[in-house]
Amino acid sequence: MKNSSQSNVTENKHLLLVPTRGYNYDKIDKVNQINLASAPLKFRAVSPAAERLRHILGDDDSTPTPTIFTEMDTLQHEGGELEWKESARWVKFEEKVEEGGERWSKPHVSTLTLHSLFELRTCLQTGSILLDLEGYSLPQIVDDIVDRQIADGLIPADLKEKISFVLLRKHRHQTKKPIHRSLADIGKKPVSCCVLFVDPAQSRSMNDISDTPSSDQLKNKFMKKIPRDAEASNVLIGEVDFLDKPFVSFVRLAQATTLGGLTEVPVPTRFLFILLGPHGKTKSYNEIGRAIATLMVDDLFSDVAYKARDREDLIAGVDEFLDEVIVLPPGEWDPKIRIEPPKKVPSSVLNLNELGQMNGSAGGAGGGEDEEMPVPHELGEELKFTGRIGGGLWLDIKRKLPWYCSDIYDGFHIQSISAVLFIYLGCITNAITFGGLLGDATDNYQGVMESFLGTALAGTVFCLFGGQPLIILSSTGPILIFEKLLYEFSKNNDIDYMELRLWIGLHSCLQCFLLVVSDASYIIKYMTRFTEEGFSSLISFIFISDAIKKMVGAFKYYPINRGFKPDYITAYKCECIAPDQGESSVLCMVYLDWSQLSKKECVKYGGTLVGNSCKYVPDLALMSFILFFGTYSMTVSLKKFKFSRYFPTKLRKLISDFSIFMSIMAFVGLDMLMGLDTPKLIVPTEFKPTRANRGWIVMPFGKNPWWWYLASFVPALLVTILIFMDQQISAVIVNRKENKLKKGCGYHLDLFWVGVLMAVCSFMGLPWYVAATVISIAHIDSLKMESESSAPGEQPQFLGVREQRLTGILVFVLTGLSIFLAPILQFIPMPVLYGVFLYMGVASLSGIQFWERIKLYLMPAKHQPDFSFLRHVPLRRVHLFTLVQIICLAVLWILKSTFLAIIFPVMILGLMVVRKLLDVMFSQHDLAWLDDILPDKDKKKKEDDKKKMKEKKTPEPESDEEVRGNETPGLETVFLYTNRLLHLISVLCV
């Protein structure tokens, strides 16, 4: 069955070809036209097969091709009768019936022999091809197939009844066991069948192909793995004794038709491939069947199969498939090994303009989607400089308004419940922590109650009306330090703190409005990955260090009993001694047995505890650490549970979504079971200000000199910079393209509402709030969506984030109601919540390239992950770039740990300056892979190209629109000249 032109290519049946549709490998030319050692494709013309497929697929009506379920049945001789037995199936990957016939194999990538593909091509060339056949039942279809073979002179007419008899035998699927088979036969390999001629009159009565699906088909749970619009492709392979040459037919039905028990699942059949041949080539026939089955689930070939007009179109599809497979040398690969499905399958949607041309791009190195050359840093239209007053704010409102209704009803999902519980616990822990610190710093002018009320008010308003409702507002460390310094300044200068703070908040609100109407958020475009990673890493490390610091402090309040020695346990005692006898205690002493009283009763009745074990307490520090690390470890384990092999997919996903809640409940239960007095969550129980002599409204006049109302503009400027940088950097991190957000963002609208809330919180004497980076990232992570229906072996694909406002609103409403939930919340140990803090800090580091590059310092080169930037940037340059980031992070850490933390926002601007100086140390190629190219670089290149074009052409007057388009906005001009000045300074320094 092999072409003579192909016989010299290979005879080694261990040579494997792996389908690699979507991978960027250099193509080889068609094996039946040019030898395998041909020149690279970029020096050759487009192949005829690719050119033909362009015309076939170019007429696409944009209707998606249905998913194909392929089943391969082989002809078997069971109990003296012929039957078709299911041997393999494909949705995307191959599953085989194991030799024992008792179970399916694991899904794996199909590995094909080159020989079988050539033989398949020959089969399609010599067999009968029936396209758009009108078929309504299997007997009618079989009659049409056999008649076509007779008409084409491929078989004699006297074989019609024999072939029809074989093709209409019953089909036994893996879910259906034969009743007549004895226990002794189980496990035996099927014997190759020999067809005995039966009276043709009985042939139609012996088949079990019904017109409707059987109950076994309808109950098959495998249907959950197949999309609803899927269609079937049936491959029938068998050996018979009445043929002297192969009987081959490829059929495409005009309409997909359910052919009864032909397929194991009730999926309508669209394609049929039949191969019957003489004895002696069982393995060869099976390999040809696997080859056509693999091609049918290939994205490109399935499109060709649906749109093919004739035989040559199908052959062109096979040729294109051959162009894209990769050969595995037989001496270096065991063909019995099953290749695991990849965790991430590259996109298989091919551009027709690229079909048949060189795979890959100028920056790629044959590694898939991630190997494409990084595009210049771009934040899209959200940060476009409009040049109009409030232009950016108006565009944000227009962008978000159409999505407002969906922002509500998209939140009605069980995943939202787990997100609400997780973020709620993080928010109340943060509110209590910062509330307590604010109370200490401001002499209780602001405390836990103000923190709860402010968090609930600011968060609810922001989630209702903000541009990016996935952002969570919270207090931050720099704001806490500013509040502390402001209170000390007011106290030392006899100035009313609350009134001064009110005017600072009002000035800051006004300054935020000025930034909004002037489109100042445009400067965020100059914040590359370098700045984002430095900021987010710092905040993550702060969460981690604070959680550990709180736990280390447990040893101070609950010291370990180092003096306790088990050998001297008889010497440890504690007795209750009655008080001195007096007139008031005579009556009590008569009726009390002081030696039997408990510790609390002894103290209550005025007794005295005497003994060297009276001060003994259990090792609460040890118990606290068990709760702390146990909560963190269990959360991490359950979060990864969706990738385990246990339990069904939906249950694994449910456990993963509720991992934090389950971990908290588990260790709260453990704490209650042990009954130890571990530190618990303290929640206010009364709705009143923390400080008795202040109300809920701060009056703006009457306590400070009038000139303070104007002078407060200066400290307000520092607060505005702090809020602007915190808010916008957190927004950039949340809106990263890898989160696949679809509803757009609203940088200007977010800043507007933060400014409004600044004024409201200042009037009510509540803390100021801004975007919390770590909690916002945790919110995003808890709402990530993955594909629910996936083929066997296919990893769930990340679809995006459940963008809605409901979870944030519920979190902050529950935070406000927490004062009424105090009886329940008081059972939660603080170490458990610190464990949640630790998880949030560690989880927010995942996916940060900076953190991955830090770990490269500890890895030998041969064990380093195959990151794309390591393929294109020398390792020493990668380490140098990472070292610069580590130094910047260390400087920021030192500053935030001192009183200079108040200038923390200015230092974030300093990161942008450092990034600008890196243009001198690194090439733009290296920065493109390690970071992002600054926008002005791309702009300068366009300007240079424009100047060259003007030099070539005669100067012509520009229209008014062109003049306006060439004008640089005022703010953009300032940044352009600032960048050029910094570049000049850096060059002089070098």
PDB file of N, CA and C in Angstrom, residues 433-447 450-451 454 474-492 495-506 508 694 698 715-716 718-720 722-723 757-770 898-903 905:
ATOM      1  N   THR A 433      -6.332  45.502  62.803  1.00  0.00           N
ATOM      2  CA  THR A 433      -4.899  45.774  62.986  1.00  0.00           C
ATOM      3  C   THR A 433      -4.609  47.266  62.854  1.00  0.00           C
ATOM      4  N   PHE A 434      -5.062  47.873  61.738  1.00  0.00           N
ATOM      5  CA  PHE A 434      -4.789  49.290  61.533  1.00  0.00           C
ATOM      6  C   PHE A 434      -5.589  50.156  62.498  1.00  0.00           C
ATOM      7  N   GLY A 435      -6.784  49.693  62.868  1.00  0.00           N
ATOM      8  CA  GLY A 435      -7.558  50.454  63.847  1.00  0.00           C
ATOM      9  C   GLY A 435      -6.866  50.522  65.190  1.00  0.00           C
ATOM     10  N   GLY A 436      -6.314  49.386  65.628  1.00  0.00           N
ATOM     11  CA  GLY A 436      -5.585  49.401  66.894  1.00  0.00           C
ATOM     12  C   GLY A 436      -4.340  50.273  66.839  1.00  0.00           C
ATOM     13  N   LEU A 437      -3.595  50.193  65.718  1.00  0.00           N
ATOM     14  CA  LEU A 437      -2.398  51.025  65.581  1.00  0.00           C
ATOM     15  C   LEU A 437      -2.752  52.509  65.496  1.00  0.00           C
ATOM     16  N   LEU A 438      -3.858  52.832  64.804  1.00  0.00           N
ATOM     17  CA  LEU A 438      -4.296  54.227  64.735  1.00  0.00           C
ATOM     18  C   LEU A 438      -4.717  54.743  66.102  1.00  0.00           C
ATOM     19  N   GLY A 439      -5.370  53.864  66.880  1.00  0.00           N
ATOM     20  CA  GLY A 439      -5.759  54.267  68.223  1.00  0.00           C
ATOM     21  C   GLY A 439      -4.551  54.600  69.086  1.00  0.00           C
ATOM     22  N   ASP A 440      -3.496  53.791  68.982  1.00  0.00           N
ATOM     23  CA  ASP A 440      -2.269  54.072  69.738  1.00  0.00           C
ATOM     24  C   ASP A 440      -1.594  55.340  69.249  1.00  0.00           C
ATOM     25  N   ALA A 441      -1.633  55.588  67.918  1.00  0.00           N
ATOM     26  CA  ALA A 441      -0.913  56.724  67.351  1.00  0.00           C
ATOM     27  C   ALA A 441      -1.640  58.039  67.552  1.00  0.00           C
ATOM     28  N   THR A 442      -2.974  58.010  67.695  1.00  0.00           N
ATOM     29  CA  THR A 442      -3.756  59.255  67.764  1.00  0.00           C
ATOM     30  C   THR A 442      -4.507  59.408  69.078  1.00  0.00           C
ATOM     31  N   ASP A 443      -4.114  58.653  70.073  1.00  0.00           N
ATOM     32  CA  ASP A 443      -4.768  58.741  71.383  1.00  0.00           C
ATOM     33  C   ASP A 443      -6.269  58.480  71.259  1.00  0.00           C
ATOM     34  N   ASN A 444      -6.618  57.479  70.466  1.00  0.00           N
ATOM     35  CA  ASN A 444      -7.985  56.996  70.272  1.00  0.00           C
ATOM     36  C   ASN A 444      -8.917  57.994  69.587  1.00  0.00           C
ATOM     37  N   TYR A 445      -8.372  59.027  68.927  1.00  0.00           N
ATOM     38  CA  TYR A 445      -9.230  59.853  68.082  1.00  0.00           C
ATOM     39  C   TYR A 445      -9.760  59.019  66.907  1.00  0.00           C
ATOM     40  N   GLN A 446      -8.962  58.068  66.488  1.00  0.00           N
ATOM     41  CA  GLN A 446      -9.397  57.063  65.521  1.00  0.00           C
ATOM     42  C   GLN A 446      -9.016  55.700  66.079  1.00  0.00           C
ATOM     43  N   GLY A 447      -9.953  54.765  66.047  1.00  0.00           N
ATOM     44  CA  GLY A 447      -9.691  53.443  66.598  1.00  0.00           C
ATOM     45  C   GLY A 447     -10.329  52.361  65.754  1.00  0.00           C
ATOM     46  N   GLU A 450     -13.847  53.279  64.278  1.00  0.00           N
ATOM     47  CA  GLU A 450     -13.725  54.167  63.120  1.00  0.00           C
ATOM     48  C   GLU A 450     -13.176  53.416  61.908  1.00  0.00           C
ATOM     49  N   SER A 451     -12.272  52.491  62.172  1.00  0.00           N
ATOM     50  CA  SER A 451     -11.704  51.702  61.083  1.00  0.00           C
ATOM     51  C   SER A 451     -12.766  50.812  60.442  1.00  0.00           C
ATOM     52  N   GLY A 454     -15.288  53.217  58.572  1.00  0.00           N
ATOM     53  CA  GLY A 454     -14.670  53.804  57.389  1.00  0.00           C
ATOM     54  C   GLY A 454     -14.460  52.779  56.282  1.00  0.00           C
ATOM     55  N   SER A 474      -8.389  50.002  51.453  1.00  0.00           N
ATOM     56  CA  SER A 474      -7.949  49.714  52.817  1.00  0.00           C
ATOM     57  C   SER A 474      -6.991  50.806  53.257  1.00  0.00           C
ATOM     58  N   SER A 475      -6.698  50.835  54.570  1.00  0.00           N
ATOM     59  CA  SER A 475      -5.658  51.737  55.087  1.00  0.00           C
ATOM     60  C   SER A 475      -4.293  51.170  54.738  1.00  0.00           C
ATOM     61  N   THR A 476      -3.285  52.038  54.668  1.00  0.00           N
ATOM     62  CA  THR A 476      -1.934  51.606  54.320  1.00  0.00           C
ATOM     63  C   THR A 476      -0.935  52.106  55.353  1.00  0.00           C
ATOM     64  N   GLY A 477       0.251  51.515  55.328  1.00  0.00           N
ATOM     65  CA  GLY A 477       1.299  51.887  56.273  1.00  0.00           C
ATOM     66  C   GLY A 477       1.722  53.339  56.189  1.00  0.00           C
ATOM     67  N   PRO A 478       2.009  53.889  55.000  1.00  0.00           N
ATOM     68  CA  PRO A 478       2.401  55.300  54.907  1.00  0.00           C
ATOM     69  C   PRO A 478       1.342  56.254  55.459  1.00  0.00           C
ATOM     70  N   ILE A 479       0.060  55.955  55.263  1.00  0.00           N
ATOM     71  CA  ILE A 479      -0.996  56.800  55.815  1.00  0.00           C
ATOM     72  C   ILE A 479      -0.968  56.746  57.333  1.00  0.00           C
ATOM     73  N   LEU A 480      -0.720  55.568  57.892  1.00  0.00           N
ATOM     74  CA  LEU A 480      -0.619  55.431  59.349  1.00  0.00           C
ATOM     75  C   LEU A 480       0.513  56.285  59.896  1.00  0.00           C
ATOM     76  N   ILE A 481       1.663  56.270  59.243  1.00  0.00           N
ATOM     77  CA  ILE A 481       2.798  57.083  59.710  1.00  0.00           C
ATOM     78  C   ILE A 481       2.476  58.568  59.587  1.00  0.00           C
ATOM     79  N   PHE A 482       1.814  58.963  58.512  1.00  0.00           N
ATOM     80  CA  PHE A 482       1.428  60.370  58.353  1.00  0.00           C
ATOM     81  C   PHE A 482       0.481  60.794  59.471  1.00  0.00           C
ATOM     82  N   GLU A 483      -0.481  59.948  59.808  1.00  0.00           N
ATOM     83  CA  GLU A 483      -1.413  60.266  60.888  1.00  0.00           C
ATOM     84  C   GLU A 483      -0.678  60.423  62.221  1.00  0.00           C
ATOM     85  N   LYS A 484       0.289  59.569  62.461  1.00  0.00           N
ATOM     86  CA  LYS A 484       1.051  59.640  63.722  1.00  0.00           C
ATOM     87  C   LYS A 484       1.850  60.935  63.808  1.00  0.00           C
ATOM     88  N   LEU A 485       2.548  61.288  62.713  1.00  0.00           N
ATOM     89  CA  LEU A 485       3.329  62.529  62.714  1.00  0.00           C
ATOM     90  C   LEU A 485       2.415  63.751  62.807  1.00  0.00           C
ATOM     91  N   LEU A 486       1.268  63.710  62.144  1.00  0.00           N
ATOM     92  CA  LEU A 486       0.345  64.837  62.192  1.00  0.00           C
ATOM     93  C   LEU A 486      -0.217  65.031  63.597  1.00  0.00           C
ATOM     94  N   TYR A 487      -0.527  63.945  64.296  1.00  0.00           N
ATOM     95  CA  TYR A 487      -1.053  64.065  65.657  1.00  0.00           C
ATOM     96  C   TYR A 487       0.006  64.619  66.607  1.00  0.00           C
ATOM     97  N   GLU A 488       1.247  64.137  66.484  1.00  0.00           N
ATOM     98  CA  GLU A 488       2.312  64.650  67.343  1.00  0.00           C
ATOM     99  C   GLU A 488       2.571  66.131  67.077  1.00  0.00           C
ATOM    100  N   PHE A 489       2.521  66.529  65.802  1.00  0.00           N
ATOM    101  CA  PHE A 489       2.704  67.936  65.461  1.00  0.00           C
ATOM    102  C   PHE A 489       1.583  68.790  66.054  1.00  0.00           C
ATOM    103  N   SER A 490       0.349  68.337  65.960  1.00  0.00           N
ATOM    104  CA  SER A 490      -0.782  69.081  66.499  1.00  0.00           C
ATOM    105  C   SER A 490      -0.710  69.183  68.019  1.00  0.00           C
ATOM    106  N   LYS A 491      -0.312  68.090  68.649  1.00  0.00           N
ATOM    107  CA  LYS A 491      -0.229  68.080  70.110  1.00  0.00           C
ATOM    108  C   LYS A 491       0.867  69.005  70.616  1.00  0.00           C
ATOM    109  N   ASN A 492       1.982  69.047  69.935  1.00  0.00           N
ATOM    110  CA  ASN A 492       3.105  69.891  70.371  1.00  0.00           C
ATOM    111  C   ASN A 492       2.867  71.366  70.099  1.00  0.00           C
ATOM    112  N   ILE A 495      -2.632  72.603  68.420  1.00  0.00           N
ATOM    113  CA  ILE A 495      -3.538  72.712  67.283  1.00  0.00           C
ATOM    114  C   ILE A 495      -4.530  71.554  67.367  1.00  0.00           C
ATOM    115  N   ASP A 496      -5.796  71.850  67.046  1.00  0.00           N
ATOM    116  CA  ASP A 496      -6.798  70.790  67.071  1.00  0.00           C
ATOM    117  C   ASP A 496      -6.535  69.807  65.935  1.00  0.00           C
ATOM    118  N   TYR A 497      -6.274  68.577  66.308  1.00  0.00           N
ATOM    119  CA  TYR A 497      -5.872  67.553  65.335  1.00  0.00           C
ATOM    120  C   TYR A 497      -6.978  67.245  64.336  1.00  0.00           C
ATOM    121  N   MET A 498      -8.211  67.047  64.816  1.00  0.00           N
ATOM    122  CA  MET A 498      -9.293  66.632  63.927  1.00  0.00           C
ATOM    123  C   MET A 498      -9.652  67.723  62.924  1.00  0.00           C
ATOM    124  N   GLU A 499      -9.611  68.991  63.353  1.00  0.00           N
ATOM    125  CA  GLU A 499      -9.931  70.080  62.428  1.00  0.00           C
ATOM    126  C   GLU A 499      -8.837  70.253  61.382  1.00  0.00           C
ATOM    127  N   LEU A 500      -7.575  70.173  61.803  1.00  0.00           N
ATOM    128  CA  LEU A 500      -6.466  70.267  60.852  1.00  0.00           C
ATOM    129  C   LEU A 500      -6.516  69.113  59.861  1.00  0.00           C
ATOM    130  N   ARG A 501      -6.829  67.940  60.353  1.00  0.00           N
ATOM    131  CA  ARG A 501      -6.921  66.769  59.484  1.00  0.00           C
ATOM    132  C   ARG A 501      -8.050  66.921  58.476  1.00  0.00           C
ATOM    133  N   LEU A 502      -9.160  67.543  58.905  1.00  0.00           N
ATOM    134  CA  LEU A 502     -10.273  67.774  57.996  1.00  0.00           C
ATOM    135  C   LEU A 502      -9.855  68.654  56.828  1.00  0.00           C
ATOM    136  N   TRP A 503      -9.117  69.734  57.105  1.00  0.00           N
ATOM    137  CA  TRP A 503      -8.733  70.638  56.024  1.00  0.00           C
ATOM    138  C   TRP A 503      -7.681  70.006  55.106  1.00  0.00           C
ATOM    139  N   ILE A 504      -6.809  69.172  55.677  1.00  0.00           N
ATOM    140  CA  ILE A 504      -5.860  68.439  54.825  1.00  0.00           C
ATOM    141  C   ILE A 504      -6.623  67.514  53.888  1.00  0.00           C
ATOM    142  N   GLY A 505      -7.651  66.835  54.413  1.00  0.00           N
ATOM    143  CA  GLY A 505      -8.450  65.949  53.573  1.00  0.00           C
ATOM    144  C   GLY A 505      -9.194  66.693  52.484  1.00  0.00           C
ATOM    145  N   LEU A 506      -9.715  67.892  52.800  1.00  0.00           N
ATOM    146  CA  LEU A 506     -10.428  68.680  51.797  1.00  0.00           C
ATOM    147  C   LEU A 506      -9.482  69.165  50.698  1.00  0.00           C
ATOM    148  N   SER A 508      -6.678  67.724  49.855  1.00  0.00           N
ATOM    149  CA  SER A 508      -6.267  66.552  49.094  1.00  0.00           C
ATOM    150  C   SER A 508      -7.366  66.143  48.121  1.00  0.00           C
ATOM    151  N   ARG A 694     -15.502  62.957  71.365  1.00  0.00           N
ATOM    152  CA  ARG A 694     -15.634  63.342  69.952  1.00  0.00           C
ATOM    153  C   ARG A 694     -16.903  62.732  69.366  1.00  0.00           C
ATOM    154  N   VAL A 698     -17.003  66.170  62.229  1.00  0.00           N
ATOM    155  CA  VAL A 698     -15.949  67.123  62.608  1.00  0.00           C
ATOM    156  C   VAL A 698     -16.326  68.491  62.028  1.00  0.00           C
ATOM    157  N   PRO A 715       0.873  70.006  53.478  1.00  0.00           N
ATOM    158  CA  PRO A 715       0.879  68.571  53.813  1.00  0.00           C
ATOM    159  C   PRO A 715      -0.130  67.771  52.981  1.00  0.00           C
ATOM    160  N   ALA A 716      -1.191  68.426  52.524  1.00  0.00           N
ATOM    161  CA  ALA A 716      -2.167  67.724  51.682  1.00  0.00           C
ATOM    162  C   ALA A 716      -1.541  67.294  50.361  1.00  0.00           C
ATOM    163  N   LEU A 718       1.460  66.173  49.915  1.00  0.00           N
ATOM    164  CA  LEU A 718       2.160  64.914  50.153  1.00  0.00           C
ATOM    165  C   LEU A 718       1.173  63.754  50.240  1.00  0.00           C
ATOM    166  N   VAL A 719       0.028  63.989  50.891  1.00  0.00           N
ATOM    167  CA  VAL A 719      -0.995  62.947  50.985  1.00  0.00           C
ATOM    168  C   VAL A 719      -1.536  62.605  49.599  1.00  0.00           C
ATOM    169  N   THR A 720      -1.697  63.621  48.755  1.00  0.00           N
ATOM    170  CA  THR A 720      -2.219  63.397  47.408  1.00  0.00           C
ATOM    171  C   THR A 720      -1.259  62.543  46.587  1.00  0.00           C
ATOM    172  N   LEU A 722       0.839  60.423  47.756  1.00  0.00           N
ATOM    173  CA  LEU A 722       0.771  59.072  48.332  1.00  0.00           C
ATOM    174  C   LEU A 722      -0.442  58.326  47.789  1.00  0.00           C
ATOM    175  N   ILE A 723      -1.590  58.970  47.827  1.00  0.00           N
ATOM    176  CA  ILE A 723      -2.830  58.332  47.375  1.00  0.00           C
ATOM    177  C   ILE A 723      -2.771  58.051  45.873  1.00  0.00           C
ATOM    178  N   LEU A 757     -14.206  60.259  48.686  1.00  0.00           N
ATOM    179  CA  LEU A 757     -14.187  59.548  49.965  1.00  0.00           C
ATOM    180  C   LEU A 757     -13.197  60.168  50.943  1.00  0.00           C
ATOM    181  N   MET A 758     -12.141  60.797  50.422  1.00  0.00           N
ATOM    182  CA  MET A 758     -11.217  61.523  51.296  1.00  0.00           C
ATOM    183  C   MET A 758     -11.956  62.624  52.050  1.00  0.00           C
ATOM    184  N   ALA A 759     -12.775  63.373  51.324  1.00  0.00           N
ATOM    185  CA  ALA A 759     -13.518  64.463  51.954  1.00  0.00           C
ATOM    186  C   ALA A 759     -14.555  63.934  52.938  1.00  0.00           C
ATOM    187  N   VAL A 760     -15.289  62.893  52.557  1.00  0.00           N
ATOM    188  CA  VAL A 760     -16.329  62.331  53.429  1.00  0.00           C
ATOM    189  C   VAL A 760     -15.725  61.775  54.706  1.00  0.00           C
ATOM    190  N   CYS A 761     -14.648  60.992  54.572  1.00  0.00           N
ATOM    191  CA  CYS A 761     -14.005  60.400  55.759  1.00  0.00           C
ATOM    192  C   CYS A 761     -13.393  61.482  56.642  1.00  0.00           C
ATOM    193  N   SER A 762     -12.907  62.566  56.045  1.00  0.00           N
ATOM    194  CA  SER A 762     -12.338  63.655  56.849  1.00  0.00           C
ATOM    195  C   SER A 762     -13.425  64.338  57.668  1.00  0.00           C
ATOM    196  N   PHE A 763     -14.610  64.548  57.105  1.00  0.00           N
ATOM    197  CA  PHE A 763     -15.712  65.168  57.831  1.00  0.00           C
ATOM    198  C   PHE A 763     -16.212  64.285  58.970  1.00  0.00           C
ATOM    199  N   MET A 764     -16.137  62.945  58.778  1.00  0.00           N
ATOM    200  CA  MET A 764     -16.630  62.028  59.806  1.00  0.00           C
ATOM    201  C   MET A 764     -15.534  61.576  60.759  1.00  0.00           C
ATOM    202  N   GLY A 765     -14.296  62.051  60.553  1.00  0.00           N
ATOM    203  CA  GLY A 765     -13.205  61.651  61.429  1.00  0.00           C
ATOM    204  C   GLY A 765     -12.811  60.198  61.259  1.00  0.00           C
ATOM    205  N   LEU A 766     -12.960  59.665  60.033  1.00  0.00           N
ATOM    206  CA  LEU A 766     -12.627  58.263  59.747  1.00  0.00           C
ATOM    207  C   LEU A 766     -11.279  58.191  59.038  1.00  0.00           C
ATOM    208  N   PRO A 767     -10.608  57.044  59.076  1.00  0.00           N
ATOM    209  CA  PRO A 767      -9.322  56.912  58.376  1.00  0.00           C
ATOM    210  C   PRO A 767      -9.475  57.129  56.874  1.00  0.00           C
ATOM    211  N   TRP A 768      -8.366  57.455  56.218  1.00  0.00           N
ATOM    212  CA  TRP A 768      -8.352  57.608  54.763  1.00  0.00           C
ATOM    213  C   TRP A 768      -8.059  56.256  54.123  1.00  0.00           C
ATOM    214  N   TYR A 769      -8.637  56.050  52.948  1.00  0.00           N
ATOM    215  CA  TYR A 769      -8.532  54.742  52.307  1.00  0.00           C
ATOM    216  C   TYR A 769      -8.046  54.875  50.875  1.00  0.00           C
ATOM    217  N   VAL A 770      -7.312  53.860  50.456  1.00  0.00           N
ATOM    218  CA  VAL A 770      -6.753  53.804  49.112  1.00  0.00           C
ATOM    219  C   VAL A 770      -6.668  52.333  48.717  1.00  0.00           C
ATOM    220  N   THR A 898      11.448  53.613  58.693  1.00  0.00           N
ATOM    221  CA  THR A 898      11.857  54.778  59.470  1.00  0.00           C
ATOM    222  C   THR A 898      10.809  55.871  59.333  1.00  0.00           C
ATOM    223  N   PHE A 899      11.095  57.013  59.981  1.00  0.00           N
ATOM    224  CA  PHE A 899      10.171  58.138  59.890  1.00  0.00           C
ATOM    225  C   PHE A 899      10.108  58.698  58.472  1.00  0.00           C
ATOM    226  N   LEU A 900      11.060  58.316  57.618  1.00  0.00           N
ATOM    227  CA  LEU A 900      11.052  58.787  56.235  1.00  0.00           C
ATOM    228  C   LEU A 900       9.987  58.082  55.395  1.00  0.00           C
ATOM    229  N   ALA A 901       9.228  57.174  56.023  1.00  0.00           N
ATOM    230  CA  ALA A 901       8.186  56.474  55.278  1.00  0.00           C
ATOM    231  C   ALA A 901       7.156  57.435  54.716  1.00  0.00           C
ATOM    232  N   ILE A 902       7.115  58.671  55.253  1.00  0.00           N
ATOM    233  CA  ILE A 902       6.148  59.647  54.768  1.00  0.00           C
ATOM    234  C   ILE A 902       6.451  60.079  53.335  1.00  0.00           C
ATOM    235  N   ILE A 903       7.715  59.916  52.911  1.00  0.00           N
ATOM    236  CA  ILE A 903       8.078  60.272  51.530  1.00  0.00           C
ATOM    237  C   ILE A 903       8.099  59.030  50.643  1.00  0.00           C
ATOM    238  N   PRO A 905       5.800  57.673  48.717  1.00  0.00           N
ATOM    239  CA  PRO A 905       5.309  57.861  47.343  1.00  0.00           C
ATOM    240  C   PRO A 905       6.337  58.510  46.421  1.00  0.00           C
TER     241      PRO A 905
END
